[in-house]
């Protein structure tokens, strides 16, 4: 259960559910993914940041902009620290944050 591939599967199911408009279920799957990734990969891993980003996107799609901002900022803190300010993933996160305003 606590394997990175399991986390990826939870994440992918979350994306599928989001695309179907099943936001509450998607959130649960993203949170399962996040829990595993934080435990197995660590809180500062790029894949953990990706899950924060996906949760932010989910919340944004529901109009929960303040909560989305919190998750995007968690993503940004990790990507800047681990990948650097000039990395494409960091730029994507900046773009996602800008999309909230």
PDB file of N, CA and C in Angstrom:
ATOM      1  N   UNK A   1       0.820  -1.199   0.000  1.00  0.00           N
ATOM      2  CA  UNK A   1       0.000   0.000   0.000  1.00  0.00           C
ATOM      3  C   UNK A   1       0.861   1.259   0.000  1.00  0.00           C
ATOM      4  N   UNK A   2       1.906   1.291   0.788  1.00  0.00           N
ATOM      5  CA  UNK A   2       2.754   2.482   0.878  1.00  0.00           C
ATOM      6  C   UNK A   2       3.900   2.408  -0.119  1.00  0.00           C
ATOM      7  N   UNK A   3       3.566   2.464  -1.377  1.00  0.00           N
ATOM      8  CA  UNK A   3       4.551   2.395  -2.448  1.00  0.00           C
ATOM      9  C   UNK A   3       4.317   3.571  -3.389  1.00  0.00           C
ATOM     10  N   UNK A   4       5.389   4.140  -3.950  1.00  0.00           N
ATOM     11  CA  UNK A   4       5.205   5.264  -4.885  1.00  0.00           C
ATOM     12  C   UNK A   4       4.262   4.965  -6.045  1.00  0.00           C
ATOM     13  N   UNK A   5       4.274   3.741  -6.541  1.00  0.00           N
ATOM     14  CA  UNK A   5       3.373   3.399  -7.650  1.00  0.00           C
ATOM     15  C   UNK A   5       1.913   3.430  -7.218  1.00  0.00           C
ATOM     16  N   UNK A   6       1.661   3.052  -5.976  1.00  0.00           N
ATOM     17  CA  UNK A   6       0.301   3.133  -5.444  1.00  0.00           C
ATOM     18  C   UNK A   6      -0.131   4.590  -5.378  1.00  0.00           C
ATOM     19  N   UNK A   7       0.770   5.456  -4.940  1.00  0.00           N
ATOM     20  CA  UNK A   7       0.476   6.894  -4.886  1.00  0.00           C
ATOM     21  C   UNK A   7       0.170   7.432  -6.277  1.00  0.00           C
ATOM     22  N   UNK A   8       0.921   6.996  -7.261  1.00  0.00           N
ATOM     23  CA  UNK A   8       0.685   7.434  -8.640  1.00  0.00           C
ATOM     24  C   UNK A   8      -0.687   6.966  -9.125  1.00  0.00           C
ATOM     25  N   UNK A   9      -1.055   5.758  -8.774  1.00  0.00           N
ATOM     26  CA  UNK A   9      -2.361   5.239  -9.170  1.00  0.00           C
ATOM     27  C   UNK A   9      -3.480   6.043  -8.515  1.00  0.00           C
ATOM     28  N   UNK A  10      -3.335   6.335  -7.230  1.00  0.00           N
ATOM     29  CA  UNK A  10      -4.328   7.177  -6.553  1.00  0.00           C
ATOM     30  C   UNK A  10      -4.427   8.539  -7.248  1.00  0.00           C
ATOM     31  N   UNK A  11      -3.281   9.101  -7.575  1.00  0.00           N
ATOM     32  CA  UNK A  11      -3.255  10.396  -8.249  1.00  0.00           C
ATOM     33  C   UNK A  11      -3.983  10.333  -9.593  1.00  0.00           C
ATOM     34  N   UNK A  12      -3.715   9.288 -10.358  1.00  0.00           N
ATOM     35  CA  UNK A  12      -4.349   9.141 -11.672  1.00  0.00           C
ATOM     36  C   UNK A  12      -5.863   8.958 -11.560  1.00  0.00           C
ATOM     37  N   UNK A  13      -6.287   8.201 -10.569  1.00  0.00           N
ATOM     38  CA  UNK A  13      -7.729   8.039 -10.348  1.00  0.00           C
ATOM     39  C   UNK A  13      -8.338   9.379  -9.951  1.00  0.00           C
ATOM     40  N   UNK A  14      -7.614  10.143  -9.133  1.00  0.00           N
ATOM     41  CA  UNK A  14      -8.085  11.478  -8.768  1.00  0.00           C
ATOM     42  C   UNK A  14      -8.276  12.358  -9.990  1.00  0.00           C
ATOM     43  N   UNK A  15      -7.336  12.297 -10.922  1.00  0.00           N
ATOM     44  CA  UNK A  15      -7.453  13.090 -12.149  1.00  0.00           C
ATOM     45  C   UNK A  15      -8.663  12.656 -12.971  1.00  0.00           C
ATOM     46  N   UNK A  16      -8.877  11.366 -13.058  1.00  0.00           N
ATOM     47  CA  UNK A  16     -10.025  10.852 -13.797  1.00  0.00           C
ATOM     48  C   UNK A  16     -11.331  11.324 -13.169  1.00  0.00           C
ATOM     49  N   UNK A  17     -11.423  11.200 -11.856  1.00  0.00           N
ATOM     50  CA  UNK A  17     -12.639  11.619 -11.158  1.00  0.00           C
ATOM     51  C   UNK A  17     -12.873  13.121 -11.301  1.00  0.00           C
ATOM     52  N   UNK A  18     -11.800  13.899 -11.254  1.00  0.00           N
ATOM     53  CA  UNK A  18     -11.926  15.347 -11.448  1.00  0.00           C
ATOM     54  C   UNK A  18     -12.500  15.642 -12.823  1.00  0.00           C
ATOM     55  N   UNK A  19     -11.996  14.948 -13.829  1.00  0.00           N
ATOM     56  CA  UNK A  19     -12.474  15.185 -15.204  1.00  0.00           C
ATOM     57  C   UNK A  19     -13.938  14.797 -15.374  1.00  0.00           C
ATOM     58  N   UNK A  20     -14.435  13.941 -14.499  1.00  0.00           N
ATOM     59  CA  UNK A  20     -15.835  13.534 -14.528  1.00  0.00           C
ATOM     60  C   UNK A  20     -16.711  14.411 -13.636  1.00  0.00           C
ATOM     61  N   UNK A  21     -16.091  15.394 -12.983  1.00  0.00           N
ATOM     62  CA  UNK A  21     -16.842  16.279 -12.092  1.00  0.00           C
ATOM     63  C   UNK A  21     -17.129  15.688 -10.730  1.00  0.00           C
ATOM     64  N   UNK A  22     -16.475  14.599 -10.391  1.00  0.00           N
ATOM     65  CA  UNK A  22     -16.661  13.941  -9.090  1.00  0.00           C
ATOM     66  C   UNK A  22     -15.592  14.474  -8.129  1.00  0.00           C
ATOM     67  N   UNK A  23     -15.783  15.727  -7.723  1.00  0.00           N
ATOM     68  CA  UNK A  23     -14.745  16.457  -7.007  1.00  0.00           C
ATOM     69  C   UNK A  23     -14.441  15.900  -5.616  1.00  0.00           C
ATOM     70  N   UNK A  24     -15.465  15.527  -4.881  1.00  0.00           N
ATOM     71  CA  UNK A  24     -15.229  15.007  -3.526  1.00  0.00           C
ATOM     72  C   UNK A  24     -14.442  13.704  -3.574  1.00  0.00           C
ATOM     73  N   UNK A  25     -14.810  12.826  -4.493  1.00  0.00           N
ATOM     74  CA  UNK A  25     -14.083  11.566  -4.628  1.00  0.00           C
ATOM     75  C   UNK A  25     -12.654  11.826  -5.101  1.00  0.00           C
ATOM     76  N   UNK A  26     -12.492  12.742  -6.034  1.00  0.00           N
ATOM     77  CA  UNK A  26     -11.155  13.076  -6.525  1.00  0.00           C
ATOM     78  C   UNK A  26     -10.285  13.564  -5.385  1.00  0.00           C
ATOM     79  N   UNK A  27     -10.845  14.417  -4.530  1.00  0.00           N
ATOM     80  CA  UNK A  27     -10.093  14.944  -3.394  1.00  0.00           C
ATOM     81  C   UNK A  27      -9.594  13.811  -2.495  1.00  0.00           C
ATOM     82  N   UNK A  28     -10.443  12.829  -2.249  1.00  0.00           N
ATOM     83  CA  UNK A  28     -10.054  11.693  -1.407  1.00  0.00           C
ATOM     84  C   UNK A  28      -8.880  10.935  -2.019  1.00  0.00           C
ATOM     85  N   UNK A  29      -8.931  10.706  -3.310  1.00  0.00           N
ATOM     86  CA  UNK A  29      -7.843   9.979  -3.969  1.00  0.00           C
ATOM     87  C   UNK A  29      -6.547  10.798  -3.972  1.00  0.00           C
ATOM     88  N   UNK A  30      -6.665  12.104  -4.214  1.00  0.00           N
ATOM     89  CA  UNK A  30      -5.477  12.946  -4.149  1.00  0.00           C
ATOM     90  C   UNK A  30      -4.878  12.937  -2.744  1.00  0.00           C
ATOM     91  N   UNK A  31      -5.714  12.969  -1.738  1.00  0.00           N
ATOM     92  CA  UNK A  31      -5.209  12.962  -0.363  1.00  0.00           C
ATOM     93  C   UNK A  31      -4.533  11.633  -0.032  1.00  0.00           C
ATOM     94  N   UNK A  32      -5.067  10.525  -0.543  1.00  0.00           N
ATOM     95  CA  UNK A  32      -4.404   9.228  -0.366  1.00  0.00           C
ATOM     96  C   UNK A  32      -3.032   9.244  -1.024  1.00  0.00           C
ATOM     97  N   UNK A  33      -2.971   9.800  -2.229  1.00  0.00           N
ATOM     98  CA  UNK A  33      -1.696   9.916  -2.930  1.00  0.00           C
ATOM     99  C   UNK A  33      -0.715  10.767  -2.124  1.00  0.00           C
ATOM    100  N   UNK A  34      -1.204  11.898  -1.639  1.00  0.00           N
ATOM    101  CA  UNK A  34      -0.347  12.805  -0.867  1.00  0.00           C
ATOM    102  C   UNK A  34       0.189  12.129   0.389  1.00  0.00           C
ATOM    103  N   UNK A  35      -0.658  11.424   1.086  1.00  0.00           N
ATOM    104  CA  UNK A  35      -0.246  10.743   2.318  1.00  0.00           C
ATOM    105  C   UNK A  35       0.894   9.753   2.042  1.00  0.00           C
ATOM    106  N   UNK A  36       0.737   8.971   0.987  1.00  0.00           N
ATOM    107  CA  UNK A  36       1.780   7.989   0.652  1.00  0.00           C
ATOM    108  C   UNK A  36       3.055   8.697   0.219  1.00  0.00           C
ATOM    109  N   UNK A  37       2.932   9.694  -0.650  1.00  0.00           N
ATOM    110  CA  UNK A  37       4.125  10.379  -1.150  1.00  0.00           C
ATOM    111  C   UNK A  37       4.889  11.081  -0.035  1.00  0.00           C
ATOM    112  N   UNK A  38       4.179  11.709   0.885  1.00  0.00           N
ATOM    113  CA  UNK A  38       4.871  12.355   2.004  1.00  0.00           C
ATOM    114  C   UNK A  38       5.592  11.319   2.862  1.00  0.00           C
ATOM    115  N   UNK A  39       4.951  10.181   3.072  1.00  0.00           N
ATOM    116  CA  UNK A  39       5.518   9.138   3.920  1.00  0.00           C
ATOM    117  C   UNK A  39       6.708   8.433   3.258  1.00  0.00           C
ATOM    118  N   UNK A  40       6.544   8.088   1.989  1.00  0.00           N
ATOM    119  CA  UNK A  40       7.543   7.265   1.303  1.00  0.00           C
ATOM    120  C   UNK A  40       8.632   8.106   0.627  1.00  0.00           C
ATOM    121  N   UNK A  41       8.234   9.175  -0.041  1.00  0.00           N
ATOM    122  CA  UNK A  41       9.193   9.983  -0.796  1.00  0.00           C
ATOM    123  C   UNK A  41       9.709  11.182   0.000  1.00  0.00           C
ATOM    124  N   UNK A  42       8.899  11.660   0.929  1.00  0.00           N
ATOM    125  CA  UNK A  42       9.269  12.816   1.733  1.00  0.00           C
ATOM    126  C   UNK A  42       8.454  14.037   1.353  1.00  0.00           C
ATOM    127  N   UNK A  43       8.395  14.973   2.277  1.00  0.00           N
ATOM    128  CA  UNK A  43       7.580  16.178   2.075  1.00  0.00           C
ATOM    129  C   UNK A  43       8.186  17.127   1.058  1.00  0.00           C
ATOM    130  N   UNK A  44       9.463  16.975   0.747  1.00  0.00           N
ATOM    131  CA  UNK A  44      10.123  17.881  -0.192  1.00  0.00           C
ATOM    132  C   UNK A  44      10.451  17.214  -1.524  1.00  0.00           C
ATOM    133  N   UNK A  45       9.706  16.221  -1.894  1.00  0.00           N
ATOM    134  CA  UNK A  45       9.954  15.517  -3.155  1.00  0.00           C
ATOM    135  C   UNK A  45       9.116  16.144  -4.274  1.00  0.00           C
ATOM    136  N   UNK A  46       9.645  16.221  -5.488  1.00  0.00           N
ATOM    137  CA  UNK A  46       8.872  16.788  -6.605  1.00  0.00           C
ATOM    138  C   UNK A  46       7.520  16.110  -6.840  1.00  0.00           C
ATOM    139  N   UNK A  47       7.437  14.805  -6.615  1.00  0.00           N
ATOM    140  CA  UNK A  47       6.148  14.130  -6.806  1.00  0.00           C
ATOM    141  C   UNK A  47       5.135  14.535  -5.743  1.00  0.00           C
ATOM    142  N   UNK A  48       5.628  14.817  -4.554  1.00  0.00           N
ATOM    143  CA  UNK A  48       4.749  15.348  -3.509  1.00  0.00           C
ATOM    144  C   UNK A  48       4.235  16.721  -3.936  1.00  0.00           C
ATOM    145  N   UNK A  49       5.122  17.530  -4.503  1.00  0.00           N
ATOM    146  CA  UNK A  49       4.730  18.852  -5.004  1.00  0.00           C
ATOM    147  C   UNK A  49       3.669  18.721  -6.093  1.00  0.00           C
ATOM    148  N   UNK A  50       3.810  17.747  -6.966  1.00  0.00           N
ATOM    149  CA  UNK A  50       2.831  17.530  -8.029  1.00  0.00           C
ATOM    150  C   UNK A  50       1.451  17.252  -7.457  1.00  0.00           C
ATOM    151  N   UNK A  51       1.411  16.475  -6.380  1.00  0.00           N
ATOM    152  CA  UNK A  51       0.115  16.181  -5.767  1.00  0.00           C
ATOM    153  C   UNK A  51      -0.488  17.447  -5.168  1.00  0.00           C
ATOM    154  N   UNK A  52       0.334  18.278  -4.519  1.00  0.00           N
ATOM    155  CA  UNK A  52      -0.166  19.560  -4.022  1.00  0.00           C
ATOM    156  C   UNK A  52      -0.740  20.388  -5.173  1.00  0.00           C
ATOM    157  N   UNK A  53      -0.046  20.398  -6.293  1.00  0.00           N
ATOM    158  CA  UNK A  53      -0.511  21.136  -7.463  1.00  0.00           C
ATOM    159  C   UNK A  53      -1.854  20.595  -7.962  1.00  0.00           C
ATOM    160  N   UNK A  54      -1.970  19.284  -8.023  1.00  0.00           N
ATOM    161  CA  UNK A  54      -3.214  18.687  -8.500  1.00  0.00           C
ATOM    162  C   UNK A  54      -4.388  19.005  -7.578  1.00  0.00           C
ATOM    163  N   UNK A  55      -4.122  19.006  -6.279  1.00  0.00           N
ATOM    164  CA  UNK A  55      -5.172  19.375  -5.327  1.00  0.00           C
ATOM    165  C   UNK A  55      -5.543  20.845  -5.530  1.00  0.00           C
ATOM    166  N   UNK A  56      -4.541  21.684  -5.759  1.00  0.00           N
ATOM    167  CA  UNK A  56      -4.814  23.089  -6.041  1.00  0.00           C
ATOM    168  C   UNK A  56      -5.690  23.261  -7.263  1.00  0.00           C
ATOM    169  N   UNK A  57      -5.404  22.514  -8.307  1.00  0.00           N
ATOM    170  CA  UNK A  57      -6.213  22.591  -9.528  1.00  0.00           C
ATOM    171  C   UNK A  57      -7.642  22.140  -9.268  1.00  0.00           C
ATOM    172  N   UNK A  58      -7.779  21.089  -8.488  1.00  0.00           N
ATOM    173  CA  UNK A  58      -9.110  20.588  -8.146  1.00  0.00           C
ATOM    174  C   UNK A  58      -9.909  21.654  -7.388  1.00  0.00           C
ATOM    175  N   UNK A  59      -9.280  22.255  -6.405  1.00  0.00           N
ATOM    176  CA  UNK A  59      -9.957  23.277  -5.609  1.00  0.00           C
ATOM    177  C   UNK A  59     -10.303  24.501  -6.450  1.00  0.00           C
ATOM    178  N   UNK A  60      -9.388  24.880  -7.346  1.00  0.00           N
ATOM    179  CA  UNK A  60      -9.659  26.012  -8.236  1.00  0.00           C
ATOM    180  C   UNK A  60     -10.885  25.729  -9.101  1.00  0.00           C
ATOM    181  N   UNK A  61     -10.986  24.514  -9.614  1.00  0.00           N
ATOM    182  CA  UNK A  61     -12.114  24.170 -10.481  1.00  0.00           C
ATOM    183  C   UNK A  61     -13.441  24.206  -9.739  1.00  0.00           C
ATOM    184  N   UNK A  62     -13.377  24.170  -8.414  1.00  0.00           N
ATOM    185  CA  UNK A  62     -14.585  24.250  -7.594  1.00  0.00           C
ATOM    186  C   UNK A  62     -14.836  25.677  -7.099  1.00  0.00           C
ATOM    187  N   UNK A  63     -13.980  26.600  -7.506  1.00  0.00           N
ATOM    188  CA  UNK A  63     -14.124  27.978  -7.059  1.00  0.00           C
ATOM    189  C   UNK A  63     -13.593  28.231  -5.662  1.00  0.00           C
ATOM    190  N   UNK A  64     -12.824  27.298  -5.126  1.00  0.00           N
ATOM    191  CA  UNK A  64     -12.252  27.430  -3.782  1.00  0.00           C
ATOM    192  C   UNK A  64     -10.845  28.018  -3.912  1.00  0.00           C
ATOM    193  N   UNK A  65     -10.805  29.295  -4.273  1.00  0.00           N
ATOM    194  CA  UNK A  65      -9.553  29.934  -4.659  1.00  0.00           C
ATOM    195  C   UNK A  65      -8.563  30.093  -3.505  1.00  0.00           C
ATOM    196  N   UNK A  66      -9.037  30.415  -2.332  1.00  0.00           N
ATOM    197  CA  UNK A  66      -8.127  30.575  -1.193  1.00  0.00           C
ATOM    198  C   UNK A  66      -7.468  29.255  -0.816  1.00  0.00           C
ATOM    199  N   UNK A  67      -8.251  28.184  -0.821  1.00  0.00           N
ATOM    200  CA  UNK A  67      -7.685  26.867  -0.525  1.00  0.00           C
ATOM    201  C   UNK A  67      -6.733  26.438  -1.643  1.00  0.00           C
ATOM    202  N   UNK A  68      -7.109  26.706  -2.879  1.00  0.00           N
ATOM    203  CA  UNK A  68      -6.241  26.370  -4.004  1.00  0.00           C
ATOM    204  C   UNK A  68      -4.902  27.083  -3.859  1.00  0.00           C
ATOM    205  N   UNK A  69      -4.952  28.350  -3.473  1.00  0.00           N
ATOM    206  CA  UNK A  69      -3.731  29.132  -3.288  1.00  0.00           C
ATOM    207  C   UNK A  69      -2.812  28.481  -2.255  1.00  0.00           C
ATOM    208  N   UNK A  70      -3.379  27.988  -1.176  1.00  0.00           N
ATOM    209  CA  UNK A  70      -2.580  27.332  -0.132  1.00  0.00           C
ATOM    210  C   UNK A  70      -1.841  26.113  -0.692  1.00  0.00           C
ATOM    211  N   UNK A  71      -2.537  25.314  -1.486  1.00  0.00           N
ATOM    212  CA  UNK A  71      -1.902  24.118  -2.042  1.00  0.00           C
ATOM    213  C   UNK A  71      -0.882  24.482  -3.117  1.00  0.00           C
ATOM    214  N   UNK A  72      -1.187  25.478  -3.929  1.00  0.00           N
ATOM    215  CA  UNK A  72      -0.210  25.929  -4.917  1.00  0.00           C
ATOM    216  C   UNK A  72       1.050  26.449  -4.231  1.00  0.00           C
ATOM    217  N   UNK A  73       0.892  27.132  -3.111  1.00  0.00           N
ATOM    218  CA  UNK A  73       2.062  27.649  -2.392  1.00  0.00           C
ATOM    219  C   UNK A  73       2.900  26.515  -1.809  1.00  0.00           C
ATOM    220  N   UNK A  74       2.261  25.462  -1.350  1.00  0.00           N
ATOM    221  CA  UNK A  74       3.011  24.297  -0.869  1.00  0.00           C
ATOM    222  C   UNK A  74       3.817  23.695  -2.018  1.00  0.00           C
ATOM    223  N   UNK A  75       3.181  23.594  -3.175  1.00  0.00           N
ATOM    224  CA  UNK A  75       3.865  23.122  -4.380  1.00  0.00           C
ATOM    225  C   UNK A  75       5.049  24.031  -4.701  1.00  0.00           C
ATOM    226  N   UNK A  76       4.809  25.333  -4.710  1.00  0.00           N
ATOM    227  CA  UNK A  76       5.858  26.292  -5.055  1.00  0.00           C
ATOM    228  C   UNK A  76       7.044  26.214  -4.105  1.00  0.00           C
ATOM    229  N   UNK A  77       6.775  26.100  -2.813  1.00  0.00           N
ATOM    230  CA  UNK A  77       7.863  26.015  -1.836  1.00  0.00           C
ATOM    231  C   UNK A  77       8.764  24.817  -2.106  1.00  0.00           C
ATOM    232  N   UNK A  78       8.169  23.713  -2.472  1.00  0.00           N
ATOM    233  CA  UNK A  78       8.956  22.510  -2.764  1.00  0.00           C
ATOM    234  C   UNK A  78       9.708  22.667  -4.078  1.00  0.00           C
ATOM    235  N   UNK A  79       9.014  23.091  -5.133  1.00  0.00           N
ATOM    236  CA  UNK A  79       9.669  23.152  -6.444  1.00  0.00           C
ATOM    237  C   UNK A  79      10.802  24.167  -6.450  1.00  0.00           C
ATOM    238  N   UNK A  80      10.615  25.302  -5.808  1.00  0.00           N
ATOM    239  CA  UNK A  80      11.711  26.285  -5.756  1.00  0.00           C
ATOM    240  C   UNK A  80      12.911  25.726  -4.999  1.00  0.00           C
ATOM    241  N   UNK A  81      12.639  25.042  -3.891  1.00  0.00           N
ATOM    242  CA  UNK A  81      13.719  24.517  -3.062  1.00  0.00           C
ATOM    243  C   UNK A  81      14.454  23.364  -3.746  1.00  0.00           C
ATOM    244  N   UNK A  82      13.699  22.466  -4.350  1.00  0.00           N
ATOM    245  CA  UNK A  82      14.289  21.238  -4.884  1.00  0.00           C
ATOM    246  C   UNK A  82      14.724  21.374  -6.345  1.00  0.00           C
ATOM    247  N   UNK A  83      13.907  22.037  -7.150  1.00  0.00           N
ATOM    248  CA  UNK A  83      14.194  22.115  -8.582  1.00  0.00           C
ATOM    249  C   UNK A  83      14.789  23.451  -9.004  1.00  0.00           C
ATOM    250  N   UNK A  84      14.565  24.483  -8.199  1.00  0.00           N
ATOM    251  CA  UNK A  84      15.103  25.797  -8.511  1.00  0.00           C
ATOM    252  C   UNK A  84      14.060  26.718  -9.130  1.00  0.00           C
ATOM    253  N   UNK A  85      14.333  28.008  -9.057  1.00  0.00           N
ATOM    254  CA  UNK A  85      13.383  29.014  -9.533  1.00  0.00           C
ATOM    255  C   UNK A  85      13.260  29.043 -11.050  1.00  0.00           C
ATOM    256  N   UNK A  86      14.241  28.520 -11.772  1.00  0.00           N
ATOM    257  CA  UNK A  86      14.217  28.567 -13.233  1.00  0.00           C
ATOM    258  C   UNK A  86      13.728  27.267 -13.880  1.00  0.00           C
ATOM    259  N   UNK A  87      13.254  26.337 -13.081  1.00  0.00           N
ATOM    260  CA  UNK A  87      12.793  25.055 -13.617  1.00  0.00           C
ATOM    261  C   UNK A  87      11.393  25.205 -14.219  1.00  0.00           C
ATOM    262  N   UNK A  88      11.092  24.480 -15.304  1.00  0.00           N
ATOM    263  CA  UNK A  88       9.762  24.559 -15.921  1.00  0.00           C
ATOM    264  C   UNK A  88       8.609  24.238 -14.961  1.00  0.00           C
ATOM    265  N   UNK A  89       8.813  23.296 -14.042  1.00  0.00           N
ATOM    266  CA  UNK A  89       7.750  22.977 -13.077  1.00  0.00           C
ATOM    267  C   UNK A  89       7.451  24.165 -12.175  1.00  0.00           C
ATOM    268  N   UNK A  90       8.496  24.895 -11.816  1.00  0.00           N
ATOM    269  CA  UNK A  90       8.315  26.085 -10.991  1.00  0.00           C
ATOM    270  C   UNK A  90       7.538  27.132 -11.764  1.00  0.00           C
ATOM    271  N   UNK A  91       7.863  27.301 -13.027  1.00  0.00           N
ATOM    272  CA  UNK A  91       7.141  28.257 -13.870  1.00  0.00           C
ATOM    273  C   UNK A  91       5.668  27.873 -13.998  1.00  0.00           C
ATOM    274  N   UNK A  92       5.388  26.592 -14.121  1.00  0.00           N
ATOM    275  CA  UNK A  92       4.006  26.125 -14.199  1.00  0.00           C
ATOM    276  C   UNK A  92       3.243  26.487 -12.930  1.00  0.00           C
ATOM    277  N   UNK A  93       3.906  26.333 -11.801  1.00  0.00           N
ATOM    278  CA  UNK A  93       3.248  26.665 -10.539  1.00  0.00           C
ATOM    279  C   UNK A  93       2.979  28.159 -10.444  1.00  0.00           C
ATOM    280  N   UNK A  94       3.943  28.980 -10.865  1.00  0.00           N
ATOM    281  CA  UNK A  94       3.695  30.428 -10.900  1.00  0.00           C
ATOM    282  C   UNK A  94       2.484  30.746 -11.780  1.00  0.00           C
ATOM    283  N   UNK A  95       2.396  30.088 -12.902  1.00  0.00           N
ATOM    284  CA  UNK A  95       1.284  30.295 -13.816  1.00  0.00           C
ATOM    285  C   UNK A  95      -0.048  29.899 -13.175  1.00  0.00           C
ATOM    286  N   UNK A  96      -0.041  28.785 -12.468  1.00  0.00           N
ATOM    287  CA  UNK A  96      -1.268  28.330 -11.806  1.00  0.00           C
ATOM    288  C   UNK A  96      -1.710  29.321 -10.732  1.00  0.00           C
ATOM    289  N   UNK A  97      -0.749  29.848 -10.002  1.00  0.00           N
ATOM    290  CA  UNK A  97      -1.067  30.844  -8.980  1.00  0.00           C
ATOM    291  C   UNK A  97      -1.655  32.104  -9.632  1.00  0.00           C
ATOM    292  N   UNK A  98      -1.032  32.533 -10.705  1.00  0.00           N
ATOM    293  CA  UNK A  98      -1.517  33.730 -11.409  1.00  0.00           C
ATOM    294  C   UNK A  98      -2.941  33.517 -11.911  1.00  0.00           C
ATOM    295  N   UNK A  99      -3.274  32.313 -12.284  1.00  0.00           N
ATOM    296  CA  UNK A  99      -4.612  32.005 -12.780  1.00  0.00           C
ATOM    297  C   UNK A  99      -5.707  32.150 -11.741  1.00  0.00           C
ATOM    298  N   UNK A 100      -5.318  32.266 -10.495  1.00  0.00           N
ATOM    299  CA  UNK A 100      -6.300  32.446  -9.424  1.00  0.00           C
ATOM    300  C   UNK A 100      -6.785  33.886  -9.334  1.00  0.00           C
ATOM    301  N   UNK A 101      -6.016  34.804  -9.939  1.00  0.00           N
ATOM    302  CA  UNK A 101      -6.320  36.230  -9.765  1.00  0.00           C
ATOM    303  C   UNK A 101      -6.896  36.863 -11.010  1.00  0.00           C
TER     304      UNK A 101
END
